Tab-separated table of C-alpha atoms and ligand atoms in Angstrom:
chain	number	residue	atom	x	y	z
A	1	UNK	CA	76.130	88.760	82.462
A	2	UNK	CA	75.256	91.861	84.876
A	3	UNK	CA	76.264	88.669	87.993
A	4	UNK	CA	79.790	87.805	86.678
A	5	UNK	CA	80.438	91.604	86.170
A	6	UNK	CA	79.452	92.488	89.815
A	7	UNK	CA	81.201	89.437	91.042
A	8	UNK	CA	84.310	90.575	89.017
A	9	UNK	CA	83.758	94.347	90.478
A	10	UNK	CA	83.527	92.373	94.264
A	11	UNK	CA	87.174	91.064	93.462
A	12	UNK	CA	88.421	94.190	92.010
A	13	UNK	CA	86.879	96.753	94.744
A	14	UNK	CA	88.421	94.457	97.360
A	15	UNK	CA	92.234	94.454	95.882
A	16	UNK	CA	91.925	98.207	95.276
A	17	UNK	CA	90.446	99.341	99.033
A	18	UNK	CA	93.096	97.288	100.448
A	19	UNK	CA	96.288	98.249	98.536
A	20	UNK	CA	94.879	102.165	99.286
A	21	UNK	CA	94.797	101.118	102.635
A	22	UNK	CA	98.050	99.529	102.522
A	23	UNK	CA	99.481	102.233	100.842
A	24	UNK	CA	99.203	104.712	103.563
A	25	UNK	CA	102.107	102.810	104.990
A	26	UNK	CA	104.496	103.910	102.576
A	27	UNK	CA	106.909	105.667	104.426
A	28	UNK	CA	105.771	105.063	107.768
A	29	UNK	CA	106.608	101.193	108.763
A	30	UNK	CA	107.702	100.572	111.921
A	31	UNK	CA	111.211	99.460	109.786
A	32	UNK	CA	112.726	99.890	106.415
A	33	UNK	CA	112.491	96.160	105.593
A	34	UNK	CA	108.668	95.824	106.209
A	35	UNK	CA	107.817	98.915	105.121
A	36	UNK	CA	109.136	97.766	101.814
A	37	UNK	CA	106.921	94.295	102.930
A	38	UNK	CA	104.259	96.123	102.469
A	39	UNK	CA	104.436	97.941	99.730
A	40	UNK	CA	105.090	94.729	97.763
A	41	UNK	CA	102.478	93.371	98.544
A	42	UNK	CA	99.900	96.504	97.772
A	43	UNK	CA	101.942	96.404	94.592
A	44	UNK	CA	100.939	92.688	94.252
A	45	UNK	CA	97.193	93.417	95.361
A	46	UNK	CA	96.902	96.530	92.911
A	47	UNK	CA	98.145	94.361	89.909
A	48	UNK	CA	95.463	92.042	90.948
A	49	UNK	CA	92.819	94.467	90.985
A	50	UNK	CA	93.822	96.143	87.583
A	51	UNK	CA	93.473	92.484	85.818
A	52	UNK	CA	90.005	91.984	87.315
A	53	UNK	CA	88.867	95.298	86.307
A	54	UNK	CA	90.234	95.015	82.996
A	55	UNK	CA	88.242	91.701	82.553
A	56	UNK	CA	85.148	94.001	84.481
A	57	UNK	CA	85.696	96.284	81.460
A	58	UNK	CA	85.647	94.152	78.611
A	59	UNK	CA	82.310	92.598	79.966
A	60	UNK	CA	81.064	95.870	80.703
A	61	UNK	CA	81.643	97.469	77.059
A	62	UNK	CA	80.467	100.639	75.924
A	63	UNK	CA	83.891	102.855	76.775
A	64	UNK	CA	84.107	101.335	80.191
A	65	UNK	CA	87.911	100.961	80.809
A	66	UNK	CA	89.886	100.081	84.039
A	67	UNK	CA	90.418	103.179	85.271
A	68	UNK	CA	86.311	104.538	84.853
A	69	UNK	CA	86.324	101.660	86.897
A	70	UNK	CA	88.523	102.497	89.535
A	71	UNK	CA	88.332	106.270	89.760
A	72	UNK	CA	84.927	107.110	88.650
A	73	UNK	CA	82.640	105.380	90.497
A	74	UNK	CA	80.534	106.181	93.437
A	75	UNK	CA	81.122	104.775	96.682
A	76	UNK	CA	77.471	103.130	96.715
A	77	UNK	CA	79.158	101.528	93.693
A	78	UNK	CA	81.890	99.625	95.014
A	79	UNK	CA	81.287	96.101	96.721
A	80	UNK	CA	84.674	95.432	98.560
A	81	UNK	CA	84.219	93.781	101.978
A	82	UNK	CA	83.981	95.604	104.446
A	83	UNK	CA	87.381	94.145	106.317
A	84	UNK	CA	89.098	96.012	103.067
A	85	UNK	CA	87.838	99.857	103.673
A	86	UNK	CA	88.686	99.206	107.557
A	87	UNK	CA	91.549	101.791	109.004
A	88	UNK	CA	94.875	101.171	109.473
A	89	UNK	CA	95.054	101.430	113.432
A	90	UNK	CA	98.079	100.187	114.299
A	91	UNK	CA	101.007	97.915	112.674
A	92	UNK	CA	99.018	94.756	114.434
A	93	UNK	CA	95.637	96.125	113.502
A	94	UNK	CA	97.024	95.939	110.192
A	95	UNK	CA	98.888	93.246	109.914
A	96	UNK	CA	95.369	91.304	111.187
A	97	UNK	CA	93.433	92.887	108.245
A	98	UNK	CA	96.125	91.505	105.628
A	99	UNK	CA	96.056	87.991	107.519
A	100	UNK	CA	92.261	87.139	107.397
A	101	UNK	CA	92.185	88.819	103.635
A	102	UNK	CA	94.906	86.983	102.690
A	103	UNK	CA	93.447	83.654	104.059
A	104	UNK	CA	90.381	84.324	102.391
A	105	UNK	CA	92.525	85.132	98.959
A	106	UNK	CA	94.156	81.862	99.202
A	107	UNK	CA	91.327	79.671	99.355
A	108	UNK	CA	89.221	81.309	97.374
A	109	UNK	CA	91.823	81.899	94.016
A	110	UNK	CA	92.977	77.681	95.235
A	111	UNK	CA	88.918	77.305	94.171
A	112	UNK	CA	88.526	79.795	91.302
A	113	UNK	CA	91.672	78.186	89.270
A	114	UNK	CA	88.710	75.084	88.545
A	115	UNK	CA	86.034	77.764	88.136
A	116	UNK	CA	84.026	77.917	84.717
A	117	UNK	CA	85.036	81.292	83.571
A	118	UNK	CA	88.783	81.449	81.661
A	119	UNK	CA	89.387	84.857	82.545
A	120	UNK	CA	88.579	85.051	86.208
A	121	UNK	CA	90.682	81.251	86.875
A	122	UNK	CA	93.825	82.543	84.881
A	123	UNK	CA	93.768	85.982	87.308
A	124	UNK	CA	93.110	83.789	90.079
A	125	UNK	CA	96.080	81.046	89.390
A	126	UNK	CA	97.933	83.930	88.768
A	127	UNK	CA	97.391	85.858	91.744
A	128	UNK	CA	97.473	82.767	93.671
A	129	UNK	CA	101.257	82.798	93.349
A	130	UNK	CA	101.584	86.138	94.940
A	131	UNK	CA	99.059	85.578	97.867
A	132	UNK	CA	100.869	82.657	98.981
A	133	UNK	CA	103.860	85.028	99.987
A	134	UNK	CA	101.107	87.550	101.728
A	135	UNK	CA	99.694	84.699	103.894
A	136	UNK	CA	102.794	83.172	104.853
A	137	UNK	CA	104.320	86.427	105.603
A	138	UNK	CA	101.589	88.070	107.528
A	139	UNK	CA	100.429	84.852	109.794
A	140	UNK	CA	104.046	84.679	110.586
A	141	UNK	CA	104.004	88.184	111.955
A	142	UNK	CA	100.440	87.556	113.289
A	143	UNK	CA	102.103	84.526	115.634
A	144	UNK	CA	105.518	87.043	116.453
A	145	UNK	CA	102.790	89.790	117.917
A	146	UNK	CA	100.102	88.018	119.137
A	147	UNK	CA	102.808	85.650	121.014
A	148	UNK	CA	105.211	88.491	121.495
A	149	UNK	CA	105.342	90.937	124.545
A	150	UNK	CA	103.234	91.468	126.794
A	151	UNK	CA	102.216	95.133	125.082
A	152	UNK	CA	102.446	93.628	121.221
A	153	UNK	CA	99.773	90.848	122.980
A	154	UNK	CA	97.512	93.736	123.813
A	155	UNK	CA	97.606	95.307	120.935
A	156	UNK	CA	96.566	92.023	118.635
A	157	UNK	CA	93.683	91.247	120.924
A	158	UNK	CA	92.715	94.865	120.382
A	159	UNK	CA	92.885	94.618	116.817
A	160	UNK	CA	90.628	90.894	116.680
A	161	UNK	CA	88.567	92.906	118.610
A	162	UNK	CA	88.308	95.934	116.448
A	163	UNK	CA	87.966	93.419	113.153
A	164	UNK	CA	86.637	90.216	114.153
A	165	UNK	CA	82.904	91.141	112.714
A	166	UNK	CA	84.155	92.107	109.702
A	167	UNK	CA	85.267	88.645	109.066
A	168	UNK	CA	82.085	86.918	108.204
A	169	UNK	CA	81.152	88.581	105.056
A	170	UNK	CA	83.579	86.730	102.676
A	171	UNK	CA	80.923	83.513	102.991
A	172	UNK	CA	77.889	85.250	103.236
A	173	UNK	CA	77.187	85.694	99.580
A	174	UNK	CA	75.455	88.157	98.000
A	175	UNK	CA	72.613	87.271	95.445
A	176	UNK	CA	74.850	88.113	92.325
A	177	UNK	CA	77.370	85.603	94.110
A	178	UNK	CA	74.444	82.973	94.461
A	179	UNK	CA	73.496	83.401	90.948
A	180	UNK	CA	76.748	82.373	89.763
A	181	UNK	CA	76.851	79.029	92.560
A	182	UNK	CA	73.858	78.028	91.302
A	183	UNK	CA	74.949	78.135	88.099
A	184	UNK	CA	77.916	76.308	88.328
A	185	UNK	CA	80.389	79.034	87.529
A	186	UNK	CA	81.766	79.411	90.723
A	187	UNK	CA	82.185	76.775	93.413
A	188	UNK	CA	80.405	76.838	96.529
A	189	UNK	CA	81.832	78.293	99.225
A	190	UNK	CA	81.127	76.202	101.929
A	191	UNK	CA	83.552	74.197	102.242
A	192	UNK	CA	86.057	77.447	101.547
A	193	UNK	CA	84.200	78.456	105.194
A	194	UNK	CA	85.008	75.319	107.147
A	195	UNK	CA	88.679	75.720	106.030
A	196	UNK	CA	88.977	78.901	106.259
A	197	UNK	CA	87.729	78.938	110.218
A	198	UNK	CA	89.887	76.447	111.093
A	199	UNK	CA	93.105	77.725	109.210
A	200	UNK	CA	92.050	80.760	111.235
A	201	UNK	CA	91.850	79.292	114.580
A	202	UNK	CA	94.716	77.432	114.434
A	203	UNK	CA	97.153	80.423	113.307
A	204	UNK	CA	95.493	82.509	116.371
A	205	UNK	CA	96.032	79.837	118.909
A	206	UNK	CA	99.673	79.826	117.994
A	207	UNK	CA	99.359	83.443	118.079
A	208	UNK	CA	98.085	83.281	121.794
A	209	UNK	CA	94.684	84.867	120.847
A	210	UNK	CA	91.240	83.903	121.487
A	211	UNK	CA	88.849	84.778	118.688
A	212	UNK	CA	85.879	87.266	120.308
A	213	UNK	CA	83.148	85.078	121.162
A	214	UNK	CA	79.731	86.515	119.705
A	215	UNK	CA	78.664	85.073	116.493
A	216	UNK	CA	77.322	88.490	114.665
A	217	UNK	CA	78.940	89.322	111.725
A	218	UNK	CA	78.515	92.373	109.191
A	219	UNK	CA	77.778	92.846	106.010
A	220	UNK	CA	76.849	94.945	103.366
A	221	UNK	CA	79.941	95.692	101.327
A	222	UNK	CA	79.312	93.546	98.578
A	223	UNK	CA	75.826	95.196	97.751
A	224	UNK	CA	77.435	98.986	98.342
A	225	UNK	CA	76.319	99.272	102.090
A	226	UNK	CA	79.741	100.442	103.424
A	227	UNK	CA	80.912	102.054	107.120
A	228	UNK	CA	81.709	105.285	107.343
A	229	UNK	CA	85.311	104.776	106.370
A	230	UNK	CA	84.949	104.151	102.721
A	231	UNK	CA	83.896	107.869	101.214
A	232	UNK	CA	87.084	109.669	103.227
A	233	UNK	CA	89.467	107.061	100.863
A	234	UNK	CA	87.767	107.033	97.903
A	235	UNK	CA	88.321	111.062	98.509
A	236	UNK	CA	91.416	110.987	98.247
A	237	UNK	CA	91.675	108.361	96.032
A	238	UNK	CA	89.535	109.611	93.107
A	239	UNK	CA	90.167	113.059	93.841
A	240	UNK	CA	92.824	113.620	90.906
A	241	UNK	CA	90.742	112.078	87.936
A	242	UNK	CA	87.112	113.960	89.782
A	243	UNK	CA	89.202	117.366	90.247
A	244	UNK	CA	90.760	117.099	86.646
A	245	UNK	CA	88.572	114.387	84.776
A	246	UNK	CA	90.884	112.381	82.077
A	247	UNK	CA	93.841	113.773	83.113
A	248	UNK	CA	96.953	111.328	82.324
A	249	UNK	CA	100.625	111.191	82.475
B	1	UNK	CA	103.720	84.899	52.681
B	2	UNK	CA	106.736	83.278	52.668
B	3	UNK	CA	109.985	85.639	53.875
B	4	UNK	CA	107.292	86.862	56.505
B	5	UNK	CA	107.235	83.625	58.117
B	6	UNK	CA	111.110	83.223	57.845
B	7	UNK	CA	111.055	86.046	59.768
B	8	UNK	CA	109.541	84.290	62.932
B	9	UNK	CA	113.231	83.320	64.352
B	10	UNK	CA	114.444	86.682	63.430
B	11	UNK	CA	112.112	87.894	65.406
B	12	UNK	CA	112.743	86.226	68.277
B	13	UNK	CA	116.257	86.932	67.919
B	14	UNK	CA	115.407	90.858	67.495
B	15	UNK	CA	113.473	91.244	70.889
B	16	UNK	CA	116.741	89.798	72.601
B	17	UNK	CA	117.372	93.721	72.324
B	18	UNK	CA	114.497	94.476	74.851
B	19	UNK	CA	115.904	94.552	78.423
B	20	UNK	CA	113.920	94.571	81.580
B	21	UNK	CA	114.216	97.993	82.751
B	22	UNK	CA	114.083	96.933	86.623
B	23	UNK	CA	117.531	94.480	85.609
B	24	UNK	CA	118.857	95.342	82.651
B	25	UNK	CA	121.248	92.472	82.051
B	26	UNK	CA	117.966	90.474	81.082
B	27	UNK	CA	116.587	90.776	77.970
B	28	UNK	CA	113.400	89.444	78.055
B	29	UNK	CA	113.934	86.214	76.083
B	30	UNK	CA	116.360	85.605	79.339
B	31	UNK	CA	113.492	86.355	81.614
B	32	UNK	CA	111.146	83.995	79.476
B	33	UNK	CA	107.814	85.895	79.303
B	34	UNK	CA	107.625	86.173	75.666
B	35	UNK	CA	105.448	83.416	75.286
B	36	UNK	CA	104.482	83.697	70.939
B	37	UNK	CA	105.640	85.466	67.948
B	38	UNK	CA	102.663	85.306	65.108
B	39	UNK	CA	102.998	87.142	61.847
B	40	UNK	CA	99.973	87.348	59.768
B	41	UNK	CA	99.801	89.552	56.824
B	42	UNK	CA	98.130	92.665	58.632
B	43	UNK	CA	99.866	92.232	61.600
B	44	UNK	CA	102.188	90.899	64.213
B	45	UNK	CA	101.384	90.011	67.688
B	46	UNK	CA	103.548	89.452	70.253
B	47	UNK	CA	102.082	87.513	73.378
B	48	UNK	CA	103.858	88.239	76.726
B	49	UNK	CA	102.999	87.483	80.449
B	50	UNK	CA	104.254	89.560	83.629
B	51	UNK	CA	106.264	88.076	86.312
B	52	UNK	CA	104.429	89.687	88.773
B	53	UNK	CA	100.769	90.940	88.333
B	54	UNK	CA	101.844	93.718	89.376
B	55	UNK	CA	105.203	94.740	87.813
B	56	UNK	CA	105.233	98.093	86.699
B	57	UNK	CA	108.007	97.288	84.247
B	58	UNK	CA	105.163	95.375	81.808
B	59	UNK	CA	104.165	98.510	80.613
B	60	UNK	CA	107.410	99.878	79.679
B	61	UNK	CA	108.124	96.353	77.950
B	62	UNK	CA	105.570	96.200	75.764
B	63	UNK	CA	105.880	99.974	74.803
B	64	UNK	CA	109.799	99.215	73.750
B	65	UNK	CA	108.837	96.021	72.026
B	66	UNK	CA	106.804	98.095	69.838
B	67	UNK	CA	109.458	100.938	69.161
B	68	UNK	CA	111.969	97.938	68.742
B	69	UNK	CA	109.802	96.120	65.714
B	70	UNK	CA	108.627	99.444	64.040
B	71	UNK	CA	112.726	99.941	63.752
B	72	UNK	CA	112.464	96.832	62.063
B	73	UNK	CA	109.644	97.399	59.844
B	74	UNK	CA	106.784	96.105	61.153
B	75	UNK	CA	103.647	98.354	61.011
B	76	UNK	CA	101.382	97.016	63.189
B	77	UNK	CA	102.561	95.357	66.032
B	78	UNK	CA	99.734	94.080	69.242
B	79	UNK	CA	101.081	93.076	72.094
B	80	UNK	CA	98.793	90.773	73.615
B	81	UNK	CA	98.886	89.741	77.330
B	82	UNK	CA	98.383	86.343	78.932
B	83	UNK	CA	98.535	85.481	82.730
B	84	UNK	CA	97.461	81.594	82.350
B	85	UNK	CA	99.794	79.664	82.464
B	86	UNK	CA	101.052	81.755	85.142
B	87	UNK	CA	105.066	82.394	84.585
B	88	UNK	CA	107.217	80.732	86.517
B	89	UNK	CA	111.488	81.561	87.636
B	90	UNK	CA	111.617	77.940	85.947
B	91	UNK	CA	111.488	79.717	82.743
B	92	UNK	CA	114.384	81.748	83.144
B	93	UNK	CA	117.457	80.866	80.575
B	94	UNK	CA	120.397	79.152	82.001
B	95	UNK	CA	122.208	81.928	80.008
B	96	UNK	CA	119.777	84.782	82.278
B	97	UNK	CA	120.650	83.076	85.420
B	98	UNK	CA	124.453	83.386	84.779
B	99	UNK	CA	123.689	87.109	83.670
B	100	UNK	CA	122.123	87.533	86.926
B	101	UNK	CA	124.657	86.310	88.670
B	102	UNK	CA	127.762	88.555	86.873
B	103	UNK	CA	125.987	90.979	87.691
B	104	UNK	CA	125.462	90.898	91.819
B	105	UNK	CA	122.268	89.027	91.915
B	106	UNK	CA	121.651	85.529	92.891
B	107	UNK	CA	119.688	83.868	90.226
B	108	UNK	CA	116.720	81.643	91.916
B	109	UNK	CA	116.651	78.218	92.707
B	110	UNK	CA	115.061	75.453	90.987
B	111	UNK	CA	110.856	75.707	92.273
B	112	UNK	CA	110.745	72.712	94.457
B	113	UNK	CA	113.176	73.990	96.733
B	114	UNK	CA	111.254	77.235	98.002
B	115	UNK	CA	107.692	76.270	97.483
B	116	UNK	CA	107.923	75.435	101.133
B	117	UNK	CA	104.982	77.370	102.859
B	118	UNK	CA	105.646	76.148	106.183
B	119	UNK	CA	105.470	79.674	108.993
B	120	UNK	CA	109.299	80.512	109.891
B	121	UNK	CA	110.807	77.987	107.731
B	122	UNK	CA	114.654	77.916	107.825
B	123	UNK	CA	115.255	80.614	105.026
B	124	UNK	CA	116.678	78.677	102.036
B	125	UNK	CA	120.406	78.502	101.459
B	126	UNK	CA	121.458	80.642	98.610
B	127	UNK	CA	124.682	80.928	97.472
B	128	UNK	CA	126.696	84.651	97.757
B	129	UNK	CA	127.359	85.682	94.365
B	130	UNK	CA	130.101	87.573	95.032
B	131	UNK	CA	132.299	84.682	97.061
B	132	UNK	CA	129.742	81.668	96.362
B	133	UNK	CA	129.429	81.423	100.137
B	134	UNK	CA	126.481	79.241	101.195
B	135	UNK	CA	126.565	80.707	105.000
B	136	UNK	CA	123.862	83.432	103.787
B	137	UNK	CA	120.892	84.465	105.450
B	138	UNK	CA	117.466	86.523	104.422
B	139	UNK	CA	116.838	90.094	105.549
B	140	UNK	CA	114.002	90.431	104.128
B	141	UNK	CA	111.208	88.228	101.869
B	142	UNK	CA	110.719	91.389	100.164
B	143	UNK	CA	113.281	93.713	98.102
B	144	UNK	CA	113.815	96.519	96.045
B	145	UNK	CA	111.483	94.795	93.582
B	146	UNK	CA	108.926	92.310	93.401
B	147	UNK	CA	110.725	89.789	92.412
B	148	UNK	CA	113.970	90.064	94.513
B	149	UNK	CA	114.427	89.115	98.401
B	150	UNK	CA	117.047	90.772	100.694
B	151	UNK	CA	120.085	88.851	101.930
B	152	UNK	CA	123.547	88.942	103.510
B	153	UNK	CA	126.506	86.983	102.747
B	154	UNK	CA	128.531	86.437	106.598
B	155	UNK	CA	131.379	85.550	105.049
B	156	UNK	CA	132.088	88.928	102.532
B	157	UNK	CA	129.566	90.671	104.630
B	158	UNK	CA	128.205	92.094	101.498
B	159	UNK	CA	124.196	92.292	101.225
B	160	UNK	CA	122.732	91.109	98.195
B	161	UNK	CA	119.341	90.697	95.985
B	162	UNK	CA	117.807	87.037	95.627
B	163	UNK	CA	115.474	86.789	92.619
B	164	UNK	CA	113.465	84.899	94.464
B	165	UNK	CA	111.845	81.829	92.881
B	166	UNK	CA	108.361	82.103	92.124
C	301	ZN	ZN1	129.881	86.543	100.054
């Protein structure tokens, strides 16, 4: 029980960090249209998180409810990757972070709709839907900077280089992850690996980008080892409910 | 009991009341997420699904589904959520999609058509529903809502929302 809960918290923490991330952009987008891009889709990842930690909290028990979940934890709690707490940086640097999450999203929900566990398929085929938009959208805009001028080129090869190790972590799985391969309840991820390089590759050749070439990747997010980015956010995002605890509207 | 299960249809036809607040020519039997109406002797539940995970007009709909049926007598009403399967545009009532259209927003197009996930695609050819125009094109994948995309008629000029298929 204590793997599928952590493993549910993995999914959760990840949607959450992100669409906080995301968030920050409200307002600021380089135009109207994607600002409002954006948005939707940290409205989209949100939704996603709030189902998983519902599900989190009715495994969990004992008062645990979404929002414990979300705002009272401690950042040695949460076990988003890494690629998820990362800063904004620029509009490319960005757009890169939402391209390799959302690749990872889309195979991994395509292989979690035929996992063993009802509730975590039906959030996944569910979710599915809306990360199909996210990938299409940001590889498109992936291709249009990365193949664009000369000073949008820069920027995207400054951005693979500023994320590229956080990349590995989605398939290196930690031993609550394991537990539920070997137990059938998830599928292995692999094969999800292969894919997922080459989907990668071939969207950044188009883009005119050459992955880094060292092989070292982080990791530590899923297990509560985060960088030094993670405790500003979860400032500022938990700093309502810590400053007045159970306050509601 | 007997004229409680009658009441099933009635039902159905009561929550044809409850609009979405984001377009409030649908009701939400137009939009199709009510998915069950079960009436037991303690209680009633209701079983919807969102249109979006996250739509921030589920929470509102399930709070005026309650006020609706308490108007109606019913005591204890649950409103129980369900994402699988996942709701689809396909649901929407022929009857919703002329709604939508009366009232300035294109109604989407049957699934096949979209479900296209090629990169840059031609954007798909939706009809103006001001001037039924087909020479349209997409500002923008994403709208005002979730569910809506941005477009422009050339011919009226006018822009428009697309509720996009999904
Ligand atoms: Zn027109």
């Amino acid at each position: 029980m204590k793997e599928i809960i952590s493993y549910t918290l993995y999914l959760a923490d990840t949607n959450l960090i992100l669409s906080q991330r995301n968030g920050e952009w409200c307002g600021h987008g380089p135009i109207l249209e994607q600002d409002i891009a954006m948005t939707n889709i940290t409205l989209d990842l949100l939704g996603q998180a709030r189902n998983f930690y519902q599900y989190a909290a009715t495994l969990i028990g004992n008062g645990a409810t979404e929002d414990s979940l979300a705002y009272l934890r401690t950042e040695r709690e949460f076990k988003n990757c890494l690629l998820a707490e990362q800063p904004n940086g620029d509009w490319g640097q960005t757009i890169l972070r939402q391209f390799f999450i959302s690749q990872y999203q889309f195979l991994l929900y395509n292989s979690l709709i035929n996992c063993k566990d009802e509730q975590l398929s039906a959030i996944a085929e569910k979710g599915l839907k809306e990360v199909t938009y996210h990938l299409r959208w940001s590889s498109e805009w992936v291709i249009r900077l990365g193949d664009g001028t000369e000073e949008s080129h820069r920027r995207m090869t400054n951005a693979l280089e500023a994320l590229w190790t956080y990349t590995g972590e989605f398939f290196i799985p930690a031993a609550y992850e394991q537990f539920l391969i070997d137990n059938g309840t998830i599928p292995s991820q692999d094969e999800l690996k292969l894919t997922y390089q080459e989907n990668i590759n071939s969207i950044l050749k188009r883009a005119n980008l050459n992955p880094p070439s060292g092989s070292f990747m982080q990791k530590g997010g899923k297990t509560g080892i985060h960088t030094e980015h993670l405790g500003p956010l979860l400032a500022e995002l938990q700093y309502m409910q810590r400053t007045y605890p159970g306050a509601e509207w | 009991m007997e004229i409680i299960n009658n009441d099933t249809a009635l039902i159905w036809k009561a929550l044809e009341e409850v609009k979405d607040p984001e377009v409030p020519v649908l009701s939400i039997i137009d939009l199709g997420i009510v998915r069950n109406v079960v009436v037991s002797d303690e209680e009633l539940i209701v079983t919807i699904t969102p249109t979006y995970t996250g739509c921030p007009a589920m929470d509102m709909i399930a709070t005026d589904i309650k006020l609706l049926l308490a108007g109606r007598g019913f005591k204890k009403v649950t409103i129980q959520n369900i994402l699988s399967p996942a709701w689809t545009t396909d649901w929407m009532s022929e009857e919703g999609k002329q709604k939508l259209k009366e009232y300035g927003i294109a109604p989407p197009q049957p699934r096949q058509q979209i479900c296209n996930n090629d990169l840059f695609a031609p954007n798909e050819a939706i009809p103006c529903p001001r001037c039924n125009s087909y020479h349209t094109r997409r500002i923008s994948e994403f709208g005002s809502t979730a569910c809506k995309a941005l477009y422009q008629c050339n011919d009226c000029k006018e822009p428009f929302d697309y509720f996009k298929c999904h």
